Tab-separated table of C-alpha atoms in Angstrom:
chain	number	residue	atom	x	y	z
D	1	MET	CA	86.368	146.245	71.017
D	2	THR	CA	87.122	143.793	68.209
D	3	GLU	CA	88.924	141.600	70.729
D	4	LEU	CA	85.662	141.225	72.648
D	5	LEU	CA	84.069	139.616	69.603
D	6	GLU	CA	86.637	136.859	69.157
D	7	THR	CA	85.343	133.315	69.273
D	8	THR	CA	86.145	131.015	72.152
D	9	ARG	CA	89.261	128.940	71.793
D	10	PRO	CA	88.748	125.221	72.314
D	11	ALA	CA	91.583	124.901	74.842
D	12	GLY	CA	91.086	125.801	78.492
D	13	PRO	CA	91.951	129.358	79.459
D	14	GLY	CA	95.546	130.020	80.439
D	15	LYS	CA	96.821	132.663	82.821
D	16	THR	CA	96.682	135.394	80.190
D	17	GLU	CA	93.163	134.432	79.193
D	18	LEU	CA	92.029	134.305	82.830
D	19	ALA	CA	93.464	137.786	83.336
D	20	LYS	CA	91.455	139.054	80.348
D	21	ILE	CA	88.305	137.419	81.711
D	22	ALA	CA	88.847	139.063	85.098
D	23	VAL	CA	89.406	142.465	83.488
D	24	ALA	CA	86.282	142.105	81.314
D	25	ALA	CA	84.091	141.031	84.237
D	26	GLY	CA	85.499	143.756	86.488
D	27	LEU	CA	84.935	146.357	83.774
D	28	ALA	CA	81.306	145.291	83.415
D	29	VAL	CA	80.731	145.475	87.183
D	30	VAL	CA	82.237	148.965	87.499
D	31	LEU	CA	80.335	150.276	84.466
D	32	TRP	CA	77.029	148.811	85.647
D	33	GLY	CA	77.606	150.219	89.127
D	34	SER	CA	78.357	153.632	87.646
D	35	SER	CA	75.104	153.606	85.672
D	36	PHE	CA	73.056	154.010	88.865
D	37	VAL	CA	75.159	157.036	89.795
D	38	ALA	CA	74.894	158.576	86.322
D	39	ILE	CA	71.112	158.170	86.270
D	40	ARG	CA	70.824	159.782	89.681
D	41	GLY	CA	73.120	162.615	88.645
D	42	ILE	CA	71.203	163.651	85.512
D	43	GLY	CA	67.662	162.733	86.568
D	44	HIS	CA	66.937	166.380	87.435
D	45	ALA	CA	67.481	167.448	83.821
D	46	LEU	CA	65.891	164.615	81.816
D	47	SER	CA	62.639	162.801	82.588
D	48	PRO	CA	62.628	158.975	82.861
D	49	GLY	CA	61.205	158.268	79.383
D	50	PRO	CA	63.318	160.740	77.400
D	51	LEU	CA	66.470	159.677	79.271
D	52	ALA	CA	65.779	156.025	78.459
D	53	LEU	CA	65.231	156.898	74.794
D	54	LEU	CA	68.486	158.831	74.533
D	55	ARG	CA	70.473	156.143	76.355
D	56	LEU	CA	69.207	153.284	74.191
D	57	ALA	CA	69.525	155.257	70.967
D	58	VAL	CA	73.188	155.946	71.748
D	59	ALA	CA	73.678	152.270	72.681
D	60	ALA	CA	72.072	151.155	69.422
D	61	VAL	CA	74.442	153.342	67.412
D	62	ALA	CA	77.477	152.137	69.395
D	63	LEU	CA	76.504	148.467	69.035
D	64	THR	CA	75.901	148.951	65.328
D	65	ALA	CA	79.475	150.218	65.029
D	66	ILE	CA	80.721	147.180	66.971
D	67	ALA	CA	78.675	144.799	64.823
D	68	LEU	CA	80.119	146.349	61.650
D	69	THR	CA	83.608	145.325	62.780
D	70	ARG	CA	82.573	141.761	62.010
D	71	ARG	CA	83.062	141.103	58.338
D	72	PRO	CA	80.661	140.369	56.856
D	73	VAL	CA	77.700	141.301	59.042
D	74	ARG	CA	75.178	138.472	58.890
D	75	VAL	CA	71.926	138.579	60.773
D	76	ARG	CA	69.610	135.658	60.162
D	77	LEU	CA	66.594	135.546	62.422
D	78	THR	CA	63.523	133.379	62.334
D	79	ARG	CA	60.195	134.988	63.145
D	80	LYS	CA	60.209	133.292	66.549
D	81	ALA	CA	63.711	134.548	67.343
D	82	PHE	CA	62.828	138.116	66.405
D	83	LEU	CA	59.664	138.049	68.516
D	84	LEU	CA	61.657	136.800	71.517
D	85	VAL	CA	64.293	139.521	71.062
D	86	ALA	CA	61.567	142.134	70.676
D	87	ALA	CA	59.812	140.875	73.813
D	88	TYR	CA	62.871	141.100	76.037
D	89	ALA	CA	63.747	144.473	74.484
D	90	VAL	CA	60.354	145.871	75.495
D	91	VAL	CA	60.299	144.294	78.957
D	92	TRP	CA	63.962	144.604	79.944
D	93	LEU	CA	65.743	147.290	77.931
D	94	ALA	CA	62.804	149.696	77.635
D	95	GLY	CA	60.552	148.915	80.618
D	96	TYR	CA	63.322	148.311	83.139
D	97	THR	CA	65.232	151.419	82.089
D	98	VAL	CA	62.209	153.718	82.404
D	99	ALA	CA	61.220	152.216	85.774
D	100	LEU	CA	64.763	152.560	87.124
D	101	ASN	CA	65.063	156.148	85.889
D	102	ALA	CA	61.801	156.985	87.629
D	103	GLY	CA	62.792	155.189	90.818
D	104	GLU	CA	66.090	157.035	91.094
D	105	GLN	CA	64.255	160.341	91.164
D	106	HIS	CA	63.107	159.343	94.664
D	107	VAL	CA	65.891	157.191	96.178
D	108	ASP	CA	69.675	157.387	96.111
D	109	ALA	CA	71.774	155.403	93.645
D	110	GLY	CA	73.068	152.928	96.230
D	111	THR	CA	69.610	151.989	97.492
D	112	ALA	CA	68.376	151.569	93.909
D	113	ALA	CA	71.268	149.238	93.099
D	114	LEU	CA	70.628	147.165	96.228
D	115	LEU	CA	66.943	146.753	95.387
D	116	VAL	CA	67.494	145.979	91.696
D	117	ASN	CA	69.995	143.282	92.624
D	118	LEU	CA	67.038	141.206	93.820
D	119	ALA	CA	66.587	140.313	90.138
D	120	PRO	CA	68.789	137.141	90.279
D	121	LEU	CA	66.575	135.820	93.071
D	122	LEU	CA	63.439	136.535	91.034
D	123	VAL	CA	65.020	134.731	88.075
D	124	ALA	CA	65.664	131.678	90.267
D	125	VAL	CA	62.056	131.678	91.486
D	126	ALA	CA	60.721	132.067	87.927
D	127	ALA	CA	62.973	129.282	86.682
D	128	GLY	CA	61.698	127.021	89.447
D	129	LYS	CA	58.100	127.797	88.508
D	130	PHE	CA	58.160	127.961	84.708
D	131	LEU	CA	61.244	125.961	83.687
D	132	GLY	CA	60.703	123.052	86.037
D	133	GLU	CA	63.863	123.650	88.071
D	134	GLY	CA	61.966	123.281	91.343
D	135	PHE	CA	62.350	125.060	94.682
D	136	SER	CA	65.289	123.922	96.763
D	137	ARG	CA	65.654	124.596	100.466
D	138	SER	CA	68.352	127.172	99.752
D	139	LEU	CA	66.012	129.001	97.363
D	140	VAL	CA	63.243	129.175	99.954
D	141	VAL	CA	65.600	130.320	102.736
D	142	GLY	CA	67.320	132.820	100.477
D	143	SER	CA	63.968	134.226	99.366
D	144	LEU	CA	62.879	134.811	102.956
D	145	VAL	CA	66.177	136.497	103.843
D	146	ALA	CA	66.070	138.730	100.751
D	147	LEU	CA	62.452	139.691	101.333
D	148	GLY	CA	63.354	140.630	104.891
D	149	GLY	CA	66.106	142.848	103.532
D	150	ALA	CA	63.719	144.518	101.088
D	151	ALA	CA	61.260	145.120	103.916
D	152	LEU	CA	64.010	146.680	106.016
D	153	ILE	CA	64.929	149.027	103.156
D	154	ALA	CA	61.276	149.960	102.824
D	155	THR	CA	61.143	150.927	106.509
D	156	SER	CA	63.765	153.600	105.801
D	157	ALA	CA	61.363	155.286	103.362
D	158	THR	CA	60.246	158.400	105.207
D	159	GLY	CA	57.685	159.785	102.787
D	160	GLN	CA	55.438	159.084	99.828
D	161	ARG	CA	58.168	159.959	97.352
D	162	ASN	CA	60.619	157.528	98.954
D	163	TRP	CA	58.025	154.783	98.979
D	164	ALA	CA	57.375	155.432	95.303
D	165	GLY	CA	61.091	155.084	94.624
D	166	VAL	CA	61.303	151.755	96.478
D	167	LEU	CA	58.299	150.368	94.596
D	168	LEU	CA	59.622	151.581	91.230
D	169	CYS	CA	63.008	149.958	91.894
D	170	LEU	CA	61.282	146.696	92.841
D	171	LEU	CA	59.291	146.970	89.606
D	172	ALA	CA	62.572	147.481	87.755
D	173	ALA	CA	63.959	144.322	89.386
D	174	ALA	CA	60.863	142.356	88.321
D	175	LEU	CA	61.118	143.633	84.736
D	176	TYR	CA	64.850	142.849	84.736
D	177	ALA	CA	64.140	139.270	85.861
D	178	ALA	CA	61.368	138.800	83.291
D	179	GLY	CA	63.647	140.131	80.576
D	180	VAL	CA	66.405	137.713	81.556
D	181	MET	CA	63.973	134.785	81.371
D	182	ILE	CA	62.846	135.809	77.889
D	183	GLN	CA	66.421	136.436	76.773
D	184	LYS	CA	67.437	132.997	78.018
D	185	VAL	CA	65.021	131.481	75.513
D	186	ALA	CA	65.962	133.972	72.783
D	187	LEU	CA	69.653	133.070	73.035
D	188	ARG	CA	68.809	129.566	71.872
D	189	HIS	CA	68.099	131.097	68.477
D	190	VAL	CA	70.493	134.060	68.178
D	191	ASP	CA	73.996	134.974	69.384
D	192	GLY	CA	74.469	137.319	72.331
D	193	LEU	CA	75.833	140.374	70.500
D	194	THR	CA	73.092	140.269	67.881
D	195	ALA	CA	70.450	139.926	70.597
D	196	ILE	CA	71.760	142.942	72.508
D	197	TRP	CA	72.224	144.988	69.348
D	198	LEU	CA	68.757	144.328	67.910
D	199	GLY	CA	67.248	144.614	71.381
D	200	CYS	CA	68.566	148.163	71.735
D	201	VAL	CA	67.234	149.037	68.282
D	202	VAL	CA	63.775	147.669	69.098
D	203	ALA	CA	63.736	149.364	72.508
D	204	THR	CA	64.665	152.677	70.871
D	205	VAL	CA	61.755	152.354	68.458
D	206	VAL	CA	59.382	151.516	71.321
D	207	LEU	CA	60.467	154.631	73.217
D	208	LEU	CA	60.113	156.980	70.227
D	209	PRO	CA	56.812	158.469	71.537
D	210	TRP	CA	59.018	160.310	74.042
D	211	ALA	CA	61.046	161.901	71.219
D	212	PRO	CA	59.203	165.273	71.230
D	213	GLN	CA	59.624	165.567	75.008
D	214	LEU	CA	63.292	164.612	74.683
D	215	VAL	CA	63.884	167.335	72.092
D	216	ALA	CA	62.175	169.911	74.329
D	217	GLU	CA	64.146	168.874	77.424
D	218	LEU	CA	67.463	168.812	75.566
D	219	ARG	CA	67.041	172.498	74.751
D	220	ALA	CA	67.104	173.365	78.441
D	221	ALA	CA	69.331	170.546	79.695
D	222	PRO	CA	72.914	171.346	80.691
D	223	ALA	CA	75.724	169.846	78.652
D	224	SER	CA	76.663	167.588	81.581
D	225	ALA	CA	73.263	165.848	81.374
D	226	VAL	CA	73.670	165.160	77.658
D	227	VAL	CA	77.191	163.832	78.207
D	228	GLY	CA	75.891	161.681	81.071
D	229	ALA	CA	73.164	160.174	78.897
D	230	ALA	CA	75.697	159.460	76.147
D	231	TYR	CA	77.940	157.837	78.761
D	232	LEU	CA	75.071	155.573	79.825
D	233	GLY	CA	74.513	154.448	76.244
D	234	VAL	CA	78.146	153.843	75.284
D	235	PHE	CA	79.723	152.507	78.475
D	236	PRO	CA	77.307	150.684	80.838
D	237	THR	CA	75.058	149.527	77.983
D	238	ALA	CA	77.160	148.898	74.861
D	239	ILE	CA	80.631	148.265	76.305
D	240	GLY	CA	79.393	146.819	79.623
D	241	PHE	CA	77.208	144.170	78.016
D	242	THR	CA	79.843	143.350	75.393
D	243	ALA	CA	82.550	142.932	78.053
D	244	TRP	CA	80.210	140.697	80.041
D	245	ALA	CA	79.511	138.589	76.941
D	246	TYR	CA	83.274	138.188	76.454
D	247	ALA	CA	83.689	136.869	80.008
D	248	LEU	CA	80.544	134.740	79.917
D	249	ARG	CA	81.675	133.053	76.706
D	250	ARG	CA	84.846	131.877	78.438
D	251	MET	CA	83.681	131.073	81.978
D	252	ASP	CA	81.008	129.035	83.700
D	253	ALA	CA	77.865	131.153	84.033
D	254	GLY	CA	77.203	130.126	87.630
D	255	ARG	CA	80.658	131.142	88.832
D	256	LEU	CA	80.674	134.368	86.849
D	257	SER	CA	77.238	135.451	88.072
D	258	ALA	CA	78.621	135.802	91.600
D	259	VAL	CA	80.586	138.807	90.347
D	260	THR	CA	77.350	140.786	89.973
D	261	TYR	CA	77.062	140.922	93.774
D	262	ALA	CA	79.760	143.608	93.600
D	263	VAL	CA	77.575	145.937	91.498
D	264	PRO	CA	75.723	147.495	94.481
D	265	ALA	CA	79.013	147.919	96.345
D	266	ALA	CA	80.489	149.754	93.362
D	267	SER	CA	77.363	151.877	93.077
D	268	VAL	CA	77.340	152.826	96.777
D	269	LEU	CA	81.038	153.744	96.664
D	270	LEU	CA	80.756	155.808	93.478
D	271	SER	CA	77.578	157.491	94.736
D	272	TRP	CA	79.377	158.508	97.913
D	273	LEU	CA	82.462	159.773	96.070
D	274	LEU	CA	80.708	161.582	93.203
D	275	LEU	CA	77.324	162.625	94.597
D	276	GLY	CA	77.932	162.695	98.322
D	277	GLU	CA	75.064	160.230	98.788
D	278	ILE	CA	74.995	157.091	100.893
D	279	PRO	CA	72.059	154.854	101.836
D	280	THR	CA	70.633	155.056	105.336
D	281	LEU	CA	71.717	152.535	107.957
D	282	TYR	CA	68.486	150.630	107.380
D	283	GLY	CA	69.201	150.721	103.652
D	284	LEU	CA	72.735	149.359	104.039
D	285	VAL	CA	71.712	146.577	106.429
D	286	GLY	CA	68.676	145.726	104.313
D	287	GLY	CA	70.800	145.727	101.173
D	288	ALA	CA	73.303	143.381	102.813
D	289	LEU	CA	70.425	141.038	103.689
D	290	CYS	CA	69.155	141.220	100.098
D	291	LEU	CA	72.559	140.249	98.717
D	292	THR	CA	72.930	137.509	101.333
D	293	GLY	CA	69.534	136.121	100.394
D	294	VAL	CA	70.440	136.126	96.708
D	295	ALA	CA	73.717	134.341	97.469
D	296	ILE	CA	71.937	131.702	99.604
D	297	SER	CA	69.302	131.138	96.923
D	298	ARG	CA	71.986	130.366	94.323
D	299	LYS	CA	73.894	127.949	96.528
D	300	ARG	CA	73.911	124.340	95.367
């Protein structure tokens, strides 16, 4: 993990460096895709809030260990920077995680991943509205295509519980997008690893009211659920975000962001292999339209 914290070399990346970037980005995609499957697999044993608390607490401990590998550890934050980190921690790390956990109690992992991947489109719309980036033709067309895909997924919901899952996943996507917007401003004042590290700490503190329920549920939870929650904290959260930061530091953000389109594919595949779940035909077609709309919206 210490290699992931190295500073960027001034020279352009060579073949070896490009290979490392590809491995880091691919690792992040697979780990993020697996998180949807892990949440779905252990959602029967741990409620959304307690699961989010355990995941972020484990991530905070893991990121603290990573941060300590930097000698010396120096964290200098202005009041504004801390408030921005705290805001995205509450909205993204805490709020998004709880909403996603709740949503996956009603829909399969693949469908959840397809719906949450609307977040890049929401970020583009928010940037056009609040950051003055405007609304291009591709953004408008992509938005319409993606919304059509989301509507198609919603038509596959056959009951109140499924509808609740779709709405919760859309809420998770909105919270994800809002968190990204806040983090974008926060990163002007603090480095990426520190932001993720402190964000997990703040999110853990925010979720502490669920601690008594977590303790009670852990007493009855199978060992596999506890291991799954620890996996979520260490791998998709701590290692996944650190690997992504390594790649992002060495590659153009616009080009690298296209890699995230593979997250739902990885989630659908892993969900099928490990849980025997696969989205409905409407879900797959709607998810493909969602991803197509996101891709169109980001075209320049």
